[in-house]
PDB file of C-alpha atoms and ligand atoms in Angstrom:
ATOM      1  CA  UNK A  13       0.000   0.000   0.000  1.00  0.00           C
ATOM      2  CA  UNK A  14       1.258   3.471  -0.852  1.00  0.00           C
ATOM      3  CA  UNK A  15       0.938   6.366   1.518  1.00  0.00           C
ATOM      4  CA  UNK A  16       2.707   9.595   2.318  1.00  0.00           C
ATOM      5  CA  UNK A  17       4.645  10.230   5.498  1.00  0.00           C
ATOM      6  CA  UNK A  18       5.437  13.581   7.090  1.00  0.00           C
ATOM      7  CA  UNK A  19       8.748  14.949   5.870  1.00  0.00           C
ATOM      8  CA  UNK A  20      11.524  15.733   8.351  1.00  0.00           C
ATOM      9  CA  UNK A  21      11.692  19.511   8.563  1.00  0.00           C
ATOM     10  CA  UNK A  22      15.302  19.288   9.816  1.00  0.00           C
ATOM     11  CA  UNK A  23      16.398  17.545   6.632  1.00  0.00           C
ATOM     12  CA  UNK A  24      19.063  19.356   4.564  1.00  0.00           C
ATOM     13  CA  UNK A  25      17.590  21.883   2.151  1.00  0.00           C
ATOM     14  CA  UNK A  26      17.748  20.748  -1.468  1.00  0.00           C
ATOM     15  CA  UNK A  27      20.260  23.209  -2.892  1.00  0.00           C
ATOM     16  CA  UNK A  28      18.671  23.858  -6.311  1.00  0.00           C
ATOM     17  CA  UNK A  29      15.128  24.487  -5.136  1.00  0.00           C
ATOM     18  CA  UNK A  30      12.197  24.147  -7.534  1.00  0.00           C
ATOM     19  CA  UNK A  31      12.010  27.509  -9.281  1.00  0.00           C
ATOM     20  CA  UNK A  32      10.724  27.509 -12.887  1.00  0.00           C
ATOM     21  CA  UNK A  33      14.224  27.705 -14.429  1.00  0.00           C
ATOM     22  CA  UNK A  34      15.406  24.669 -12.489  1.00  0.00           C
ATOM     23  CA  UNK A  35      12.276  22.656 -13.238  1.00  0.00           C
ATOM     24  CA  UNK A  36      12.576  23.572 -16.927  1.00  0.00           C
ATOM     25  CA  UNK A  37      16.186  22.392 -17.037  1.00  0.00           C
ATOM     26  CA  UNK A  38      15.211  19.074 -15.410  1.00  0.00           C
ATOM     27  CA  UNK A  39      12.115  18.601 -17.570  1.00  0.00           C
ATOM     28  CA  UNK A  40      14.199  18.111 -20.740  1.00  0.00           C
ATOM     29  CA  UNK A  41      15.642  14.920 -19.275  1.00  0.00           C
ATOM     30  CA  UNK A  42      14.505  11.649 -20.753  1.00  0.00           C
ATOM     31  CA  UNK A  43      14.985   8.030 -19.802  1.00  0.00           C
ATOM     32  CA  UNK A  44      17.205   7.687 -22.880  1.00  0.00           C
ATOM     33  CA  UNK A  45      19.537  10.576 -22.024  1.00  0.00           C
ATOM     34  CA  UNK A  46      19.550  10.074 -18.245  1.00  0.00           C
ATOM     35  CA  UNK A  47      19.224   6.363 -17.457  1.00  0.00           C
ATOM     36  CA  UNK A  48      20.123   4.542 -20.643  1.00  0.00           C
ATOM     37  CA  UNK A  49      22.008   1.972 -18.553  1.00  0.00           C
ATOM     38  CA  UNK A  50      18.709   0.957 -16.911  1.00  0.00           C
ATOM     39  CA  UNK A  51      16.635   0.516 -20.061  1.00  0.00           C
ATOM     40  CA  UNK A  52      17.765  -3.038 -20.923  1.00  0.00           C
ATOM     41  CA  UNK A  53      16.450  -4.166 -17.507  1.00  0.00           C
ATOM     42  CA  UNK A  54      12.932  -2.806 -18.047  1.00  0.00           C
ATOM     43  CA  UNK A  55      10.058  -4.969 -19.262  1.00  0.00           C
ATOM     44  CA  UNK A  56       6.359  -4.303 -19.780  1.00  0.00           C
ATOM     45  CA  UNK A  57       4.351  -4.896 -16.618  1.00  0.00           C
ATOM     46  CA  UNK A  58       7.110  -4.015 -14.142  1.00  0.00           C
ATOM     47  CA  UNK A  59       6.608  -1.959 -11.002  1.00  0.00           C
ATOM     48  CA  UNK A  60       8.909   1.080 -10.799  1.00  0.00           C
ATOM     49  CA  UNK A  61       9.652   3.627  -8.094  1.00  0.00           C
ATOM     50  CA  UNK A  62      11.358   6.824  -9.312  1.00  0.00           C
ATOM     51  CA  UNK A  63      12.745   8.666  -6.294  1.00  0.00           C
ATOM     52  CA  UNK A  64      13.350  12.422  -6.425  1.00  0.00           C
ATOM     53  CA  UNK A  65      11.345  12.486  -9.644  1.00  0.00           C
ATOM     54  CA  UNK A  66      11.274  16.308  -9.935  1.00  0.00           C
ATOM     55  CA  UNK A  67       9.065  17.417 -12.850  1.00  0.00           C
ATOM     56  CA  UNK A  68       8.626  13.796 -13.880  1.00  0.00           C
ATOM     57  CA  UNK A  69       9.933  13.641 -17.462  1.00  0.00           C
ATOM     58  CA  UNK A  70      12.085  10.574 -16.735  1.00  0.00           C
ATOM     59  CA  UNK A  71       9.348   8.977 -14.610  1.00  0.00           C
ATOM     60  CA  UNK A  72       6.832   9.264 -17.428  1.00  0.00           C
ATOM     61  CA  UNK A  73       9.272   7.783 -19.934  1.00  0.00           C
ATOM     62  CA  UNK A  74       9.732   4.817 -17.594  1.00  0.00           C
ATOM     63  CA  UNK A  75       5.944   4.514 -17.398  1.00  0.00           C
ATOM     64  CA  UNK A  76       5.719   4.349 -21.196  1.00  0.00           C
ATOM     65  CA  UNK A  77       8.254   1.541 -21.247  1.00  0.00           C
ATOM     66  CA  UNK A  78       6.526  -0.628 -18.613  1.00  0.00           C
ATOM     67  CA  UNK A  79       3.172   0.164 -20.217  1.00  0.00           C
ATOM     68  CA  UNK A  80      -0.354   0.030 -18.910  1.00  0.00           C
ATOM     69  CA  UNK A  81       0.266  -3.335 -17.217  1.00  0.00           C
ATOM     70  CA  UNK A  82       3.070  -1.739 -15.221  1.00  0.00           C
ATOM     71  CA  UNK A  83       2.890   0.394 -12.095  1.00  0.00           C
ATOM     72  CA  UNK A  84       4.996   3.556 -11.762  1.00  0.00           C
ATOM     73  CA  UNK A  85       5.294   5.855  -8.762  1.00  0.00           C
ATOM     74  CA  UNK A  86       7.252   9.109  -8.678  1.00  0.00           C
ATOM     75  CA  UNK A  87       8.296  10.251  -5.215  1.00  0.00           C
ATOM     76  CA  UNK A  88       9.477  13.630  -3.959  1.00  0.00           C
ATOM     77  CA  UNK A  89      10.178  14.865  -0.461  1.00  0.00           C
ATOM     78  CA  UNK A  90       8.290  18.058  -1.248  1.00  0.00           C
ATOM     79  CA  UNK A  91       5.099  18.686  -3.191  1.00  0.00           C
ATOM     80  CA  UNK A  92       6.753  21.642  -4.977  1.00  0.00           C
ATOM     81  CA  UNK A  93       7.668  19.941  -8.293  1.00  0.00           C
ATOM     82  CA  UNK A  94       4.744  17.519  -8.300  1.00  0.00           C
ATOM     83  CA  UNK A  95       2.266  19.996  -9.822  1.00  0.00           C
ATOM     84  CA  UNK A  96       4.548  20.217 -12.870  1.00  0.00           C
ATOM     85  CA  UNK A  97       4.900  16.422 -12.895  1.00  0.00           C
ATOM     86  CA  UNK A  98       1.131  15.850 -12.805  1.00  0.00           C
ATOM     87  CA  UNK A  99       0.656  18.469 -15.502  1.00  0.00           C
ATOM     88  CA  UNK A 100       3.210  16.740 -17.699  1.00  0.00           C
ATOM     89  CA  UNK A 101       1.478  13.397 -17.073  1.00  0.00           C
ATOM     90  CA  UNK A 102      -1.831  14.886 -18.148  1.00  0.00           C
ATOM     91  CA  UNK A 103      -0.234  16.397 -21.263  1.00  0.00           C
ATOM     92  CA  UNK A 104       1.171  12.993 -22.175  1.00  0.00           C
ATOM     93  CA  UNK A 105      -2.135  11.225 -21.578  1.00  0.00           C
ATOM     94  CA  UNK A 106      -0.732   9.250 -18.636  1.00  0.00           C
ATOM     95  CA  UNK A 107      -3.379   8.762 -15.979  1.00  0.00           C
ATOM     96  CA  UNK A 108      -1.721   5.750 -14.327  1.00  0.00           C
ATOM     97  CA  UNK A 109       1.520   7.146 -12.912  1.00  0.00           C
ATOM     98  CA  UNK A 110       1.209   8.271  -9.313  1.00  0.00           C
ATOM     99  CA  UNK A 111       3.211  11.063  -7.703  1.00  0.00           C
ATOM    100  CA  UNK A 112       3.558  11.002  -3.921  1.00  0.00           C
ATOM    101  CA  UNK A 113       5.417  12.897  -1.215  1.00  0.00           C
ATOM    102  CA  UNK A 114       7.916  10.962   0.880  1.00  0.00           C
ATOM    103  CA  UNK A 115      11.569  10.880   1.898  1.00  0.00           C
ATOM    104  CA  UNK A 116      14.134   8.515   0.417  1.00  0.00           C
ATOM    105  CA  UNK A 117      15.537   8.187   3.941  1.00  0.00           C
ATOM    106  CA  UNK A 118      12.240   6.731   5.175  1.00  0.00           C
ATOM    107  CA  UNK A 119      10.386   5.384   2.170  1.00  0.00           C
ATOM    108  CA  UNK A 120       6.638   5.072   2.764  1.00  0.00           C
ATOM    109  CA  UNK A 121       6.432   1.579   1.270  1.00  0.00           C
ATOM    110  CA  UNK A 122       6.603  -1.903   2.656  1.00  0.00           C
ATOM    111  CA  UNK A 123       9.561  -4.176   1.955  1.00  0.00           C
ATOM    112  CA  UNK A 124       9.975  -5.550  -1.574  1.00  0.00           C
ATOM    113  CA  UNK A 125       7.263  -3.305  -3.095  1.00  0.00           C
ATOM    114  CA  UNK A 126       8.913  -2.549  -6.463  1.00  0.00           C
ATOM    115  CA  UNK A 127      10.886  -4.441  -9.079  1.00  0.00           C
ATOM    116  CA  UNK A 128      12.846  -1.336 -10.070  1.00  0.00           C
ATOM    117  CA  UNK A 129      13.896   1.380  -7.616  1.00  0.00           C
ATOM    118  CA  UNK A 130      15.505   4.291  -9.410  1.00  0.00           C
ATOM    119  CA  UNK A 131      16.954   7.678  -8.456  1.00  0.00           C
ATOM    120  CA  UNK A 132      18.519  10.113 -10.916  1.00  0.00           C
ATOM    121  CA  UNK A 133      20.687  12.928  -9.543  1.00  0.00           C
ATOM    122  CA  UNK A 134      19.279  12.527  -6.047  1.00  0.00           C
ATOM    123  CA  UNK A 135      21.882  10.876  -3.789  1.00  0.00           C
ATOM    124  CA  UNK A 136      24.176  13.886  -4.231  1.00  0.00           C
ATOM    125  CA  UNK A 137      21.562  15.963  -2.385  1.00  0.00           C
ATOM    126  CA  UNK A 138      20.867  13.585   0.481  1.00  0.00           C
ATOM    127  CA  UNK A 139      22.616  13.973   3.825  1.00  0.00           C
ATOM    128  CA  UNK A 140      22.945  10.208   4.299  1.00  0.00           C
ATOM    129  CA  UNK A 141      23.248   8.505   0.883  1.00  0.00           C
ATOM    130  CA  UNK A 142      24.076   5.119   2.435  1.00  0.00           C
ATOM    131  CA  UNK A 143      20.829   5.144   4.364  1.00  0.00           C
ATOM    132  CA  UNK A 144      19.034   6.208   1.162  1.00  0.00           C
ATOM    133  CA  UNK A 145      20.473   3.218  -0.711  1.00  0.00           C
ATOM    134  CA  UNK A 146      19.618   0.919   2.203  1.00  0.00           C
ATOM    135  CA  UNK A 147      16.007   2.108   2.004  1.00  0.00           C
ATOM    136  CA  UNK A 148      15.976   1.686  -1.782  1.00  0.00           C
ATOM    137  CA  UNK A 149      17.263  -1.862  -1.323  1.00  0.00           C
ATOM    138  CA  UNK A 150      14.621  -2.592   1.325  1.00  0.00           C
ATOM    139  CA  UNK A 151      11.700  -1.688  -0.952  1.00  0.00           C
ATOM    140  CA  UNK A 152      13.184  -3.535  -3.940  1.00  0.00           C
ATOM    141  CA  UNK A 153      11.814  -7.017  -4.636  1.00  0.00           C
ATOM    142  CA  UNK A 154      14.178 -10.013  -4.750  1.00  0.00           C
ATOM    143  CA  UNK A 155      15.773 -10.145  -8.186  1.00  0.00           C
ATOM    144  CA  UNK A 156      14.866  -6.497  -8.783  1.00  0.00           C
ATOM    145  CA  UNK A 157      17.093  -3.573  -9.699  1.00  0.00           C
ATOM    146  CA  UNK A 158      18.279  -0.629  -7.611  1.00  0.00           C
ATOM    147  CA  UNK A 159      19.541   1.982 -10.082  1.00  0.00           C
ATOM    148  CA  UNK A 160      21.171   5.334  -9.374  1.00  0.00           C
ATOM    149  CA  UNK A 161      23.019   7.911 -11.451  1.00  0.00           C
ATOM    150  CA  UNK A 162      24.702  10.973 -10.019  1.00  0.00           C
ATOM    151  CA  UNK A 163      26.872  13.775 -11.315  1.00  0.00           C
ATOM    152  CA  UNK A 164      30.422  14.391 -10.226  1.00  0.00           C
ATOM    153  CA  UNK A 165      30.896  18.137 -10.188  1.00  0.00           C
ATOM    154  CA  UNK A 166      34.683  18.006  -9.793  1.00  0.00           C
ATOM    155  CA  UNK A 167      34.860  15.901 -12.954  1.00  0.00           C
ATOM    156  CA  UNK A 168      33.069  18.435 -15.174  1.00  0.00           C
ATOM    157  CA  UNK A 169      35.456  19.632 -17.832  1.00  0.00           C
ATOM    158  CA  UNK A 170      35.504  22.299 -20.512  1.00  0.00           C
ATOM    159  CA  UNK A 171      37.877  24.090 -22.850  1.00  0.00           C
ATOM    160  CA  UNK A 172      39.127  26.778 -23.166  1.00  0.00           C
ATOM    161  CA  UNK A 173      39.846  27.718 -19.578  1.00  0.00           C
ATOM    162  CA  UNK A 174      37.352  30.280 -18.435  1.00  0.00           C
ATOM    163  CA  UNK A 175      37.722  31.783 -14.922  1.00  0.00           C
ATOM    164  CA  UNK A 176      33.978  32.464 -14.642  1.00  0.00           C
ATOM    165  CA  UNK A 177      33.241  28.773 -15.085  1.00  0.00           C
ATOM    166  CA  UNK A 178      35.732  27.830 -12.370  1.00  0.00           C
ATOM    167  CA  UNK A 179      34.100  30.379 -10.095  1.00  0.00           C
ATOM    168  CA  UNK A 180      30.693  28.890 -10.891  1.00  0.00           C
ATOM    169  CA  UNK A 181      31.919  25.388 -10.080  1.00  0.00           C
ATOM    170  CA  UNK A 182      33.657  26.425  -6.841  1.00  0.00           C
ATOM    171  CA  UNK A 183      30.613  28.347  -5.692  1.00  0.00           C
ATOM    172  CA  UNK A 184      28.202  25.548  -6.510  1.00  0.00           C
ATOM    173  CA  UNK A 185      30.332  22.908  -4.753  1.00  0.00           C
ATOM    174  CA  UNK A 186      30.558  25.078  -1.672  1.00  0.00           C
ATOM    175  CA  UNK A 187      26.800  25.706  -1.569  1.00  0.00           C
ATOM    176  CA  UNK A 188      25.962  22.053  -2.183  1.00  0.00           C
ATOM    177  CA  UNK A 189      28.207  20.924   0.680  1.00  0.00           C
ATOM    178  CA  UNK A 190      26.752  23.597   2.919  1.00  0.00           C
ATOM    179  CA  UNK A 191      23.299  22.178   2.159  1.00  0.00           C
ATOM    180  CA  UNK A 192      24.431  18.777   3.382  1.00  0.00           C
ATOM    181  CA  UNK A 193      25.016  17.272  -0.050  1.00  0.00           C
ATOM    182  CA  UNK A 194      28.015  15.808  -1.885  1.00  0.00           C
ATOM    183  CA  UNK A 195      28.497  17.487  -5.285  1.00  0.00           C
ATOM    184  CA  UNK A 196      31.176  14.945  -6.265  1.00  0.00           C
ATOM    185  CA  UNK A 197      28.817  12.013  -5.743  1.00  0.00           C
ATOM    186  CA  UNK A 198      29.529  10.058  -8.924  1.00  0.00           C
ATOM    187  CA  UNK A 199      32.901   8.699  -7.802  1.00  0.00           C
ATOM    188  CA  UNK A 200      31.431   7.699  -4.433  1.00  0.00           C
ATOM    189  CA  UNK A 201      28.497   5.594  -5.649  1.00  0.00           C
ATOM    190  CA  UNK A 202      30.384   2.291  -5.494  1.00  0.00           C
ATOM    191  CA  UNK A 203      31.587   2.922  -1.943  1.00  0.00           C
ATOM    192  CA  UNK A 204      28.093   3.969  -0.845  1.00  0.00           C
ATOM    193  CA  UNK A 205      26.556   0.891  -2.479  1.00  0.00           C
ATOM    194  CA  UNK A 206      28.965  -1.402  -0.642  1.00  0.00           C
ATOM    195  CA  UNK A 207      28.281   0.378   2.653  1.00  0.00           C
ATOM    196  CA  UNK A 208      24.548  -0.149   2.041  1.00  0.00           C
ATOM    197  CA  UNK A 209      25.104  -3.885   1.618  1.00  0.00           C
ATOM    198  CA  UNK A 210      24.510  -3.955  -2.152  1.00  0.00           C
ATOM    199  CA  UNK A 211      26.810  -6.701  -3.351  1.00  0.00           C
ATOM    200  CA  UNK A 212      28.542  -6.483  -6.733  1.00  0.00           C
ATOM    201  CA  UNK A 213      27.114  -3.226  -8.058  1.00  0.00           C
ATOM    202  CA  UNK A 214      27.520  -2.813 -11.800  1.00  0.00           C
ATOM    203  CA  UNK A 215      29.299   0.500 -12.396  1.00  0.00           C
ATOM    204  CA  UNK A 216      29.073   2.382 -15.671  1.00  0.00           C
ATOM    205  CA  UNK A 217      29.738   5.978 -16.652  1.00  0.00           C
ATOM    206  CA  UNK A 218      28.075   8.255 -19.146  1.00  0.00           C
ATOM    207  CA  UNK A 219      28.284  11.925 -19.980  1.00  0.00           C
ATOM    208  CA  UNK A 220      26.121  14.773 -21.058  1.00  0.00           C
ATOM    209  CA  UNK A 221      28.051  16.567 -23.771  1.00  0.00           C
ATOM    210  CA  UNK A 222      27.497  20.168 -24.819  1.00  0.00           C
ATOM    211  CA  UNK A 223      29.742  20.597 -27.834  1.00  0.00           C
ATOM    212  CA  UNK A 224      27.805  22.590 -30.384  1.00  0.00           C
ATOM    213  CA  UNK A 225      26.631  26.168 -30.311  1.00  0.00           C
ATOM    214  CA  UNK A 226      22.979  25.407 -29.627  1.00  0.00           C
ATOM    215  CA  UNK A 227      23.589  23.015 -26.718  1.00  0.00           C
ATOM    216  CA  UNK A 228      26.334  25.213 -25.179  1.00  0.00           C
ATOM    217  CA  UNK A 229      23.969  28.154 -25.348  1.00  0.00           C
ATOM    218  CA  UNK A 230      21.136  26.134 -23.801  1.00  0.00           C
ATOM    219  CA  UNK A 231      23.309  24.911 -20.930  1.00  0.00           C
ATOM    220  CA  UNK A 232      24.881  28.314 -20.242  1.00  0.00           C
ATOM    221  CA  UNK A 233      21.584  30.192 -20.367  1.00  0.00           C
ATOM    222  CA  UNK A 234      19.852  27.638 -18.213  1.00  0.00           C
ATOM    223  CA  UNK A 235      22.564  27.858 -15.543  1.00  0.00           C
ATOM    224  CA  UNK A 236      22.468  31.661 -15.742  1.00  0.00           C
ATOM    225  CA  UNK A 237      18.691  31.623 -15.262  1.00  0.00           C
ATOM    226  CA  UNK A 238      19.036  29.277 -12.310  1.00  0.00           C
ATOM    227  CA  UNK A 239      21.625  31.527 -10.660  1.00  0.00           C
ATOM    228  CA  UNK A 240      19.856  34.803 -11.236  1.00  0.00           C
ATOM    229  CA  UNK A 241      16.242  33.821 -10.832  1.00  0.00           C
ATOM    230  CA  UNK A 242      16.347  30.632  -8.868  1.00  0.00           C
ATOM    231  CA  UNK A 243      16.280  29.360  -5.331  1.00  0.00           C
ATOM    232  CA  UNK A 244      19.977  28.537  -5.283  1.00  0.00           C
ATOM    233  CA  UNK A 245      21.338  30.592  -2.373  1.00  0.00           C
ATOM    234  CA  UNK A 246      24.070  32.414  -4.327  1.00  0.00           C
ATOM    235  CA  UNK A 247      23.217  35.894  -3.060  1.00  0.00           C
ATOM    236  CA  UNK A 248      25.703  37.200  -0.507  1.00  0.00           C
ATOM    237  CA  UNK A 249      28.015  34.535  -1.805  1.00  0.00           C
ATOM    238  CA  UNK A 250      28.552  35.781  -5.317  1.00  0.00           C
ATOM    239  CA  UNK A 251      32.319  35.442  -5.308  1.00  0.00           C
ATOM    240  CA  UNK A 252      33.226  32.895  -2.645  1.00  0.00           C
ATOM    241  CA  UNK A 253      35.324  30.976  -5.092  1.00  0.00           C
ATOM    242  CA  UNK A 254      36.221  34.124  -6.978  1.00  0.00           C
ATOM    243  CA  UNK A 255      39.877  34.181  -7.748  1.00  0.00           C
TER     244      UNK A 255
HETATM  245  C1  LIG B 313      18.459  17.244  -9.269  1.00  0.00           C
HETATM  246  S1  LIG B 313      16.752  16.881  -8.969  1.00  0.00           S
HETATM  247  C2  LIG B 313      16.503  15.497 -10.039  1.00  0.00           C
HETATM  248  C3  LIG B 313      15.081  15.389 -10.526  1.00  0.00           C
HETATM  249  C4  LIG B 313      14.869  14.231 -11.522  1.00  0.00           C
HETATM  250  N1  LIG B 313      15.227  12.962 -10.943  1.00  0.00           N
HETATM  251  C5  LIG B 313      15.668  14.505 -12.768  1.00  0.00           C
HETATM  252  O1  LIG B 313      16.780  13.974 -12.916  1.00  0.00           O
HETATM  253  O2  LIG B 313      15.216  15.326 -13.581  1.00  0.00           O
HETATM  254  C6  LIG B 313      16.791  16.081  -7.362  1.00  0.00           C
HETATM  255  C7  LIG B 313      15.412  15.846  -6.787  1.00  0.00           C
HETATM  256  O3  LIG B 313      15.536  15.077  -5.593  1.00  0.00           O
HETATM  257  C8  LIG B 313      14.589  15.541  -4.664  1.00  0.00           C
HETATM  258  N2  LIG B 313      15.040  15.165  -3.323  1.00  0.00           N
HETATM  259  C9  LIG B 313      16.021  15.742  -2.591  1.00  0.00           C
HETATM  260  N3  LIG B 313      16.142  15.132  -1.391  1.00  0.00           N
HETATM  261  C10 LIG B 313      15.201  14.141  -1.374  1.00  0.00           C
HETATM  262  C11 LIG B 313      14.812  13.185  -0.401  1.00  0.00           C
HETATM  263  N4  LIG B 313      15.415  13.143   0.818  1.00  0.00           N
HETATM  264  N5  LIG B 313      13.811  12.317  -0.687  1.00  0.00           N
HETATM  265  C12 LIG B 313      13.179  12.389  -1.906  1.00  0.00           C
HETATM  266  N6  LIG B 313      13.498  13.293  -2.869  1.00  0.00           N
HETATM  267  C13 LIG B 313      14.498  14.164  -2.607  1.00  0.00           C
HETATM  268  C14 LIG B 313      14.559  17.050  -4.893  1.00  0.00           C
HETATM  269  O4  LIG B 313      13.376  17.643  -4.409  1.00  0.00           O
HETATM  270  C15 LIG B 313      14.716  17.137  -6.392  1.00  0.00           C
HETATM  271  O5  LIG B 313      13.496  17.244  -7.072  1.00  0.00           O
END
């Protein structure tokens, strides 16, 4: 049975927030460009939990793959992005996917509830990622799949050298850590999985590449919008990494 639990008000604040610019930048994500490694494991009829689903574009792609015989739930620890997710579901003619409020650190589901338990770009924002993975494992059915993908901010690279970009990265990493997260999560996933008792995790890497004018412009403008108009607490901290 699915229900919502009260969310811990002392939990770390999610650093990006859910302003329109941030939601728009997340809403372009698809299952193909964000969890391609998971797709070969999906079959029609499966039950899927998508944790930290944000505006739901990946969740709804997963729902299309498992089809009307499947069962897909998107979960967020705040209702803020779920209006956008439900709106997107309606626009895509999906009336089956459910969106609920709950915390990955205390999932509101009984043991072994889902065949696939997925989180994209979420563990980096969670104060205790090992506990999150332990919870994900708990609600995953025997023989099921726990799947996570996270960025590694220190591994972002670009050319030519541009001091403003370094300042952006330094500032973001500082703010993310201050919010209780780990911006360099990608390299830590294997260690966290072992600590959570997940034996033999399969590790892969993939990149988002912005290497043409249109995609560079999209990425740069979207980050600029998120800094200037968003919830990210840059103000008063404009140049903390400013060299
Ligand atoms: C970077 S967004 C990723 C959204 C979506 N998965 C995607 O890739 O487009 C991270 C999401 O995780 C959610 N989140 C953060 N901490 C969480 C927690 N403890 N439990 C559940 N969701 C959480 C945030 O609200 C946010 O929507």
